[in-house]
Coordinates of C-alpha atoms in Angstrom, one line a residue:
X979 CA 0.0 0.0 0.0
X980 CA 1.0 3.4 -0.7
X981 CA 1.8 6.1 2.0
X982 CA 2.9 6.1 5.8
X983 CA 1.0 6.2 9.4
X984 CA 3.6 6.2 11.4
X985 CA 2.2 3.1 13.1
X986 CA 1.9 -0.1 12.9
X987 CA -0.5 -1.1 10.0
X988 CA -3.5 -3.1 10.5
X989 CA -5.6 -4.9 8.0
X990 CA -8.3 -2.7 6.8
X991 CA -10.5 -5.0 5.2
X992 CA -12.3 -7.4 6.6
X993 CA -11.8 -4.9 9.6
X994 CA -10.9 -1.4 9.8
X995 CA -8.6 0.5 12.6
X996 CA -10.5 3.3 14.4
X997 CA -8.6 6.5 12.5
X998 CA -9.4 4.4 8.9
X999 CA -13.0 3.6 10.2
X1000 CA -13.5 7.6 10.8
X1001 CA -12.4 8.5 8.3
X1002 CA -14.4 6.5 6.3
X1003 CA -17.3 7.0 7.6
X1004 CA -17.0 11.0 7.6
X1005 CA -16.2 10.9 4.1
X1006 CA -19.6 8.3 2.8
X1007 CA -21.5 10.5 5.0
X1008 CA -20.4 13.7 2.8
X1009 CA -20.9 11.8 -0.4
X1010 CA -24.8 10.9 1.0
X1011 CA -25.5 14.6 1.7
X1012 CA -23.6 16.2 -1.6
X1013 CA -22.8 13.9 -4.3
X1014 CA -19.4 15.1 -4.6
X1015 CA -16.0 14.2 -4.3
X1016 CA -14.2 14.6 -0.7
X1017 CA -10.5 15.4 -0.7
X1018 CA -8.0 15.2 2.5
X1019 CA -8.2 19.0 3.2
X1020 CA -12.0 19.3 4.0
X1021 CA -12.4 15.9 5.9
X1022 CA -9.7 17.8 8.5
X1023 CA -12.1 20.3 8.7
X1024 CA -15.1 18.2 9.3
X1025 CA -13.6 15.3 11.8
X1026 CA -14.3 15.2 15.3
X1027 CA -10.3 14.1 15.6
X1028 CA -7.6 16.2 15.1
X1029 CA -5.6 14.5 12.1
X1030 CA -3.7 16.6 9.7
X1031 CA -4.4 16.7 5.8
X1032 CA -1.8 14.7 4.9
X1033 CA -2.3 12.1 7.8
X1034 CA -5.7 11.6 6.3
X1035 CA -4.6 11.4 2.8
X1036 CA -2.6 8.6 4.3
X1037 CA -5.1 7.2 4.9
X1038 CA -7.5 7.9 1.9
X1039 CA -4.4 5.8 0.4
X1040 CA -5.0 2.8 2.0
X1041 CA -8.6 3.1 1.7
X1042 CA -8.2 3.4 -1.8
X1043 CA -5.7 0.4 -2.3
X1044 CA -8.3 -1.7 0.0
X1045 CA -11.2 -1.2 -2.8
X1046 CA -12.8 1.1 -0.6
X1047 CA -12.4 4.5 -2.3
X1048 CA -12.0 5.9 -5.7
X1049 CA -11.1 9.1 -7.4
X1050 CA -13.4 9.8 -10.4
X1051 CA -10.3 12.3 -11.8
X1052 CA -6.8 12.2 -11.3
X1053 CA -6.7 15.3 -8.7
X1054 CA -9.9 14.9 -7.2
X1055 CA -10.9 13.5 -4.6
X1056 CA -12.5 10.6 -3.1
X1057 CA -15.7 8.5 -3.0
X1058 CA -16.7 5.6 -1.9
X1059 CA -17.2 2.5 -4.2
X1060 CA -19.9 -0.2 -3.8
X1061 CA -17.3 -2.2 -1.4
X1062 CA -16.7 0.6 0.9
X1063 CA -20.5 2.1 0.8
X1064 CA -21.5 -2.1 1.6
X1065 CA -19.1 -1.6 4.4
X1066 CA -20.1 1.7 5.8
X1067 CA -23.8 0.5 6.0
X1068 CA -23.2 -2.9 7.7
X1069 CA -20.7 -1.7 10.5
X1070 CA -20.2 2.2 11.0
X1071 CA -24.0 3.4 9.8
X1072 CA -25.7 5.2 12.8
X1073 CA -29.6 5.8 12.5
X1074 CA -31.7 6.3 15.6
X1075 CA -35.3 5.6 15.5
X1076 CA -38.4 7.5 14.5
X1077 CA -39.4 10.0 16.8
X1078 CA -43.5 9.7 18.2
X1079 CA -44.3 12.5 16.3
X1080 CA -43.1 10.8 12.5
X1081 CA -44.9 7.2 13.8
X1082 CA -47.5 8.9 14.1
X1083 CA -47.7 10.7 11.1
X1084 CA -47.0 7.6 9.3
X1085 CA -50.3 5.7 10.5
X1086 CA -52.2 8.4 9.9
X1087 CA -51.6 8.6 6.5
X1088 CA -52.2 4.9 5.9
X1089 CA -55.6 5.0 7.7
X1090 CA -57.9 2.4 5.9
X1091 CA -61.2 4.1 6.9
X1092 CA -63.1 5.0 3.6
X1093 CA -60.5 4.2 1.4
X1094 CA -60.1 0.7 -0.3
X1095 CA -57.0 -1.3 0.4
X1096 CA -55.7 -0.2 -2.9
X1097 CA -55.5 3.8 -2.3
X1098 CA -53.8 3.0 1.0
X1099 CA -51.0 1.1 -0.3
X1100 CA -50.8 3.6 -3.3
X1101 CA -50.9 6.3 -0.3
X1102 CA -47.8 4.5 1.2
X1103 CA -45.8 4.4 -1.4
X1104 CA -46.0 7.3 -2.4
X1105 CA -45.4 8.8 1.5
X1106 CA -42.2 6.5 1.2
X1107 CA -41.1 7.9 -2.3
X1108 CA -41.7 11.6 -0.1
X1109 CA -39.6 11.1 2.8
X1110 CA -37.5 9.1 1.2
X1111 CA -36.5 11.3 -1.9
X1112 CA -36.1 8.4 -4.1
X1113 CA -38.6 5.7 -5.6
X1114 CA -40.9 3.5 -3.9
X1115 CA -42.3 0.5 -4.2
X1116 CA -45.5 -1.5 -2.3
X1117 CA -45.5 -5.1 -3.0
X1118 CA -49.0 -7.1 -1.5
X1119 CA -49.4 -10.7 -2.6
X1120 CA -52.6 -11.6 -4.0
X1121 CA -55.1 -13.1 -1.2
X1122 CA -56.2 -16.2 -1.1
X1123 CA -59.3 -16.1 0.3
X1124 CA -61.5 -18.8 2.0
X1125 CA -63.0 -21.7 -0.2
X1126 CA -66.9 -21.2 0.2
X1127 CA -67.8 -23.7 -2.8
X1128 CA -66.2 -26.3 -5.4
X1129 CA -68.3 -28.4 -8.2
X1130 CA -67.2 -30.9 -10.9
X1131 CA -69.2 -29.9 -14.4
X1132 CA -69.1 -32.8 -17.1
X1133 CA -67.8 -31.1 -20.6
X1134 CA -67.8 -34.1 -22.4
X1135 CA -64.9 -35.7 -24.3
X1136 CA -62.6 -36.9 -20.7
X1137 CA -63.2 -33.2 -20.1
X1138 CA -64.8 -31.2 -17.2
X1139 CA -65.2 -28.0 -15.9
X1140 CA -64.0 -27.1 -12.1
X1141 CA -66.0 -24.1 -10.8
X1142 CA -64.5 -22.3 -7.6
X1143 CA -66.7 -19.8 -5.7
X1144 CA -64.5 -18.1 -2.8
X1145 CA -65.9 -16.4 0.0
X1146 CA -65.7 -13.1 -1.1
X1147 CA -68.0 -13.8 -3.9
X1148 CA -65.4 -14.2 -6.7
X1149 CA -65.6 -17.4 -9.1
X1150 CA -63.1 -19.1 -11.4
X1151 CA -62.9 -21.4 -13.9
X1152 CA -60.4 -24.1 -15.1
X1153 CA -61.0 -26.8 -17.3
X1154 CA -59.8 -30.1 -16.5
X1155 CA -59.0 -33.4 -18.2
X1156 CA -60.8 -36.3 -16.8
X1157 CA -59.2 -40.3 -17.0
X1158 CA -61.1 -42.1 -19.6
X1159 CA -64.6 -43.7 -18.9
X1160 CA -65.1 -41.4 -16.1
X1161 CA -68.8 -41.9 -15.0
X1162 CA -71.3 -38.7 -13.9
X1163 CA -71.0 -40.0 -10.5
X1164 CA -67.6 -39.5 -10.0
X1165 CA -68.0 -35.5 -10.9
X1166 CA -70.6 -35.4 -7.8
X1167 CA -68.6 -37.6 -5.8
X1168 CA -65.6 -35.7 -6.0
X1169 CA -67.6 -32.1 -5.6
X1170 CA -69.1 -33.8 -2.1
X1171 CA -66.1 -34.5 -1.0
X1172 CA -63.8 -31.1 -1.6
X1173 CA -67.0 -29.2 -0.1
X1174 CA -67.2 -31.4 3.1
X1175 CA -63.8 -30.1 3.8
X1176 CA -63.9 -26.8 2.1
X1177 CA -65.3 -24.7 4.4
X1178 CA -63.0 -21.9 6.0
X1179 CA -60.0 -23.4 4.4
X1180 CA -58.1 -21.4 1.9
X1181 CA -57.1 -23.3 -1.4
X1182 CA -53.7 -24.2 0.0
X1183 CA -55.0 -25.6 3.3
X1184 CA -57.8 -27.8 1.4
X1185 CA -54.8 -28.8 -0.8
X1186 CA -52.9 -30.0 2.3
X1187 CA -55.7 -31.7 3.9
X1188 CA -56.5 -33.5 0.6
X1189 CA -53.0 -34.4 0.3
X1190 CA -52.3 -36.0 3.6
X1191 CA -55.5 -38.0 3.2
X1192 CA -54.4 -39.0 0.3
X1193 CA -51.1 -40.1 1.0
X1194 CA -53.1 -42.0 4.0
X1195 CA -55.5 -44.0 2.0
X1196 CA -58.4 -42.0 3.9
X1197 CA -60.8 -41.0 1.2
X1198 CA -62.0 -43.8 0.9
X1199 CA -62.8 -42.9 -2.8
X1200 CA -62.4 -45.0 -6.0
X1201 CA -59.3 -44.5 -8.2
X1202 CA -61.1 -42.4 -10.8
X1203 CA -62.4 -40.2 -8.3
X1204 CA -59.2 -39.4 -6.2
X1205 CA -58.0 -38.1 -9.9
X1206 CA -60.2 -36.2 -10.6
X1207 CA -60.2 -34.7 -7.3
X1208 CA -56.4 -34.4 -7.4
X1209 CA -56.9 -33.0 -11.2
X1210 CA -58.8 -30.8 -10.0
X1211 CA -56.6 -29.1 -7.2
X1212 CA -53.7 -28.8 -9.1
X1213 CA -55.2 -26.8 -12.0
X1214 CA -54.6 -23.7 -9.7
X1215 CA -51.3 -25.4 -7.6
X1216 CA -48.9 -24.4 -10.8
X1217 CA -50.0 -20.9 -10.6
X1218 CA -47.7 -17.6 -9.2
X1219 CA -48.7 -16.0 -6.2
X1220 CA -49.5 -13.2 -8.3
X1221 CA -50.1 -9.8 -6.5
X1222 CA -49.8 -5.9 -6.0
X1223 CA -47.1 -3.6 -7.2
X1224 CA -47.3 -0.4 -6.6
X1225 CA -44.5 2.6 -7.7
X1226 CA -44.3 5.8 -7.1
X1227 CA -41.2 8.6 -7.5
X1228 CA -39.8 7.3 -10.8
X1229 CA -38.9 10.8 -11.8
X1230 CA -36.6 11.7 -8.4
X1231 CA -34.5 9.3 -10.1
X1232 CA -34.5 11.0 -13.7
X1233 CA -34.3 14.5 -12.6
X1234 CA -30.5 14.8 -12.2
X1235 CA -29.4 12.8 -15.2
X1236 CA -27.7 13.7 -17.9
X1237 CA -26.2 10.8 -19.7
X1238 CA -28.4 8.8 -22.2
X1239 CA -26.9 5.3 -21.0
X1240 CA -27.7 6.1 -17.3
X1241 CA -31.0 6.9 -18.2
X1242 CA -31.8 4.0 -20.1
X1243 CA -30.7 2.0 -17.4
X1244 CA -33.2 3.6 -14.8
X1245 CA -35.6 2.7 -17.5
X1246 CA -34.5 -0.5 -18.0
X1247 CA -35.0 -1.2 -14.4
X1248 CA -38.2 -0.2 -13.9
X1249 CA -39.4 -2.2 -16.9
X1250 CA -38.4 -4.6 -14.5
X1251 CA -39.6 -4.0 -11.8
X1252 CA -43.2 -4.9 -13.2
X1253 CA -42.5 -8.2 -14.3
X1254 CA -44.0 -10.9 -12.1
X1255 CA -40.6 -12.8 -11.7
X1256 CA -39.1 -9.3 -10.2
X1257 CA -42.2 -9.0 -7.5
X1258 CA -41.8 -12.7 -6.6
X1259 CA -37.9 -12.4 -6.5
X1260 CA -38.8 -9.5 -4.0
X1261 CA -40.5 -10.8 -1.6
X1262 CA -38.3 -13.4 -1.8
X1263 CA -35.6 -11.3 -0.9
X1264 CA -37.8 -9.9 1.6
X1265 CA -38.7 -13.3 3.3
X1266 CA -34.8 -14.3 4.1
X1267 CA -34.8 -11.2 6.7
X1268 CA -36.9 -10.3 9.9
X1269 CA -36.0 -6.7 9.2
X1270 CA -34.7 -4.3 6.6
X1271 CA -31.7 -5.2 3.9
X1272 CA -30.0 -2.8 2.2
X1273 CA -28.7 -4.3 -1.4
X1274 CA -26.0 -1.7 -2.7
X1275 CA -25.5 -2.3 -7.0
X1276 CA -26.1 -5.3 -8.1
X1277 CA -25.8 -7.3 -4.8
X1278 CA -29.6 -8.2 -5.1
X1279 CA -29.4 -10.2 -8.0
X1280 CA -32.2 -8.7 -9.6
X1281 CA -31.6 -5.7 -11.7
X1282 CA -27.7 -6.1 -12.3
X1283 CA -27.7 -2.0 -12.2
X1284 CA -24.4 -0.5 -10.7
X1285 CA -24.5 3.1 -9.0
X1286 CA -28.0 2.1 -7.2
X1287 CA -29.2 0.8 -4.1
X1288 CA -32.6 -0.7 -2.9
X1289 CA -34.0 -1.0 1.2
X1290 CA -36.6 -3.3 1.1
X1291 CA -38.3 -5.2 4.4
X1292 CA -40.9 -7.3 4.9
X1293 CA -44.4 -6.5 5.7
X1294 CA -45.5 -9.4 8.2
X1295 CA -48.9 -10.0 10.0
X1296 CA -49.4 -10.7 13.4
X1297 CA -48.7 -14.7 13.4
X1298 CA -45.3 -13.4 11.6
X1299 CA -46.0 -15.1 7.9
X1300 CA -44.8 -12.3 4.9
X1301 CA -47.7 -10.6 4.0
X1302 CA -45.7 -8.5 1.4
X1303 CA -43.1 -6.3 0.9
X1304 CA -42.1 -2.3 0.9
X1305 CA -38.9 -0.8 -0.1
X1306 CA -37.3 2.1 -1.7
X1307 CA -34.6 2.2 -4.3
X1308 CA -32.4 5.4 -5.7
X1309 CA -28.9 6.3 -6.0
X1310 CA -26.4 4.3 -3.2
X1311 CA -26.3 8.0 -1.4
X1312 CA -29.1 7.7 -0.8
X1313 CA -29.6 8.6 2.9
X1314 CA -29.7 5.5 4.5
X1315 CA -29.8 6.5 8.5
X1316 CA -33.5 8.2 7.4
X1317 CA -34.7 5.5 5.7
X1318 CA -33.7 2.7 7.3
X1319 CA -36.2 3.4 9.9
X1320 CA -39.1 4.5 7.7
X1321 CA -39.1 1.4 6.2
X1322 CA -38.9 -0.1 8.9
X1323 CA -41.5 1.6 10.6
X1324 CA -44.3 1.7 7.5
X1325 CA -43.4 -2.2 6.6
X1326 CA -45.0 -3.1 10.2
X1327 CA -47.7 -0.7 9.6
X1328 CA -48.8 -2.2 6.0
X1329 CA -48.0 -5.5 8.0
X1330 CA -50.8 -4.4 9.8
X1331 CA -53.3 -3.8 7.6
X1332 CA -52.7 -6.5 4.9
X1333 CA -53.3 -9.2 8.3

């Protein structure tokens, strides 16, 4: 490594020294609040240490050797890259909690009362997007609602239709093939027996229960009617889990660009962001964490886009299962001790009322 301490040298990555982790840290919080460059001469001026300039160019050195920090021109200075930005936020980022007053504030903006589910997540994302300065995004799965009602409809030709009326009043159709020389009886057979154990399950907990019977020999049904019952089932079994997407504060992340290729990458990654694969992947993502991550560039594995970074946390109902997902995602200075904690904060709140 280039340049002298006057001490003993310690490794900087995986771990930093005190002097290296202050400095670093004063100069990724300069790059959150201005964008720019930080050379040795104004981090003198701003640390709570006395260190001369060229002690903390020293330093800046190392930091830059380590992978930490790089200089976008020749005799400029520093910023921080990905590596030292992934290292700032998972060891020397302080954030303190929301005050009562901004809790507050954020439940009272996602009141339900008069308002269908719909306007308040759209109301919550675009608070987040607000407070946040950056883009936001609301992720709710699609419900699956209880199982009032299921019947077996002879089409004709080893084919029938399966008609599923939920609770809520909604009905859907699939048509199913039937195993040759399937009598009328087995249709009603197999309709008696989903709705004698239908009632206040979801689709995934009749499925279970049919399943274990199954595999227990405790239907006590022909062969001919166990498939069709199985058929049946699995017509909506192969199916994604489908859901909500809601976006707001595209343009905070347009205003400031200037280069063609940046921008067509912003575009690029909010094309998508509305696929279905990208939603699932997210709360995916979302579900391997009781709190909030913070994915800096393409650490995510989902849009591959360098020079941004996404929170996202999961949105979980009281007996703790993911109920969906919120996050926000703008340039990696963004500032991440504010919005750790909104997150935070509104992701328990939307767990709330998605329950």
């Amino acid at each position: 490594m280039n340049g002298k301490l006057g001490m003993e040298r310690r490794a900087l990555p995986p771990g930093l020294d005190p002097r290296s982790a202050t400095i670093l840290r004063e100069l990724v919080e300069h790059y959150v609040a201005t964008g720019d460059p930080v050379g040795s001469r104004t981090l003198s001026q701003r640390l709570p240490i006395g260190l001369s300039p060229a002690t903390i160019r020293n330093v800046m050195a190392d930091l830059t050797d380590a992978g930490l920090l790089f200089s976008p021109h020749t005799s400029a200075g520093r910023l921080p890259t990905e590596k030292g930005l992934r290292l700032f936020v998972d060891g020397l980022l302080q954030f303190g909690s929301l005050s009562e007053e901004e809790r507050e504030s954020i439940s009272q903006s996602l009141e339900t009362r008069g308002r269908s589910l719909e306007d308040t997540l759209t109301e919550a994302s675009s608070m987040l997007s607000g407070l946040s300065q950056a883009a936001s995004l609301v992720i709710a799965p699609k419900g699956e609602g209880s199982v009032k009602h299921i019947e077996f409809v002879a089409l004709g030709g080893n084919r029938a239709l399966v008609v599923l009326v939920g609770t809520d009043g909604q009905v859907e159709n699939r048509v199913i093939e039937t195993p040759a020389g399937t009598p009328p009886s087995a249709l009603i057979e197999a309709t008696n027996y989903l709705n004698a154990r239908a009632a206040g399950q979801t689709l995934a907990e009749l499925r279970g229960r049919v399943n274990e019977e199954m595999s227990a020999n405790r239907t006590e049904l022909d062969q001919l009617t166990t498939e069709v019952v199985a058929s049946g089932l699995a017509t909506w079994s192969a199916e994604g889990r489908g859901g909500t997407l809601i976006v707001r504060g595209q343009g905070r992340l347009l205003s400031d660009i200037t280069e063609i290729e940046r921008l067509s990458t912003i575009q690029m990654l909010f094309e998508r962001l509305e696929t279905q694969d990208s939603m699932l992947r997210l709360l995916e993502l979302a579900e391997k964490s009781d709190g909030v991550r913070i994915f800096i560039g393409a650490e995510s594995g989902l849009f591959g886009v360098s020079g941004m970074a996404m929170v996202v946390a999961p949105a979980r109902n009281e007996a703790n299962r993911i109920v969906g997902a919120i996050g926000v995602i703008g340039p990696t200075r963004i500032n991440y001790g504010r919005i750790i904690p909104v997150v935070d904060y509104t992701a328990r709140v939307i767990g709330e009322i998605l329950r």
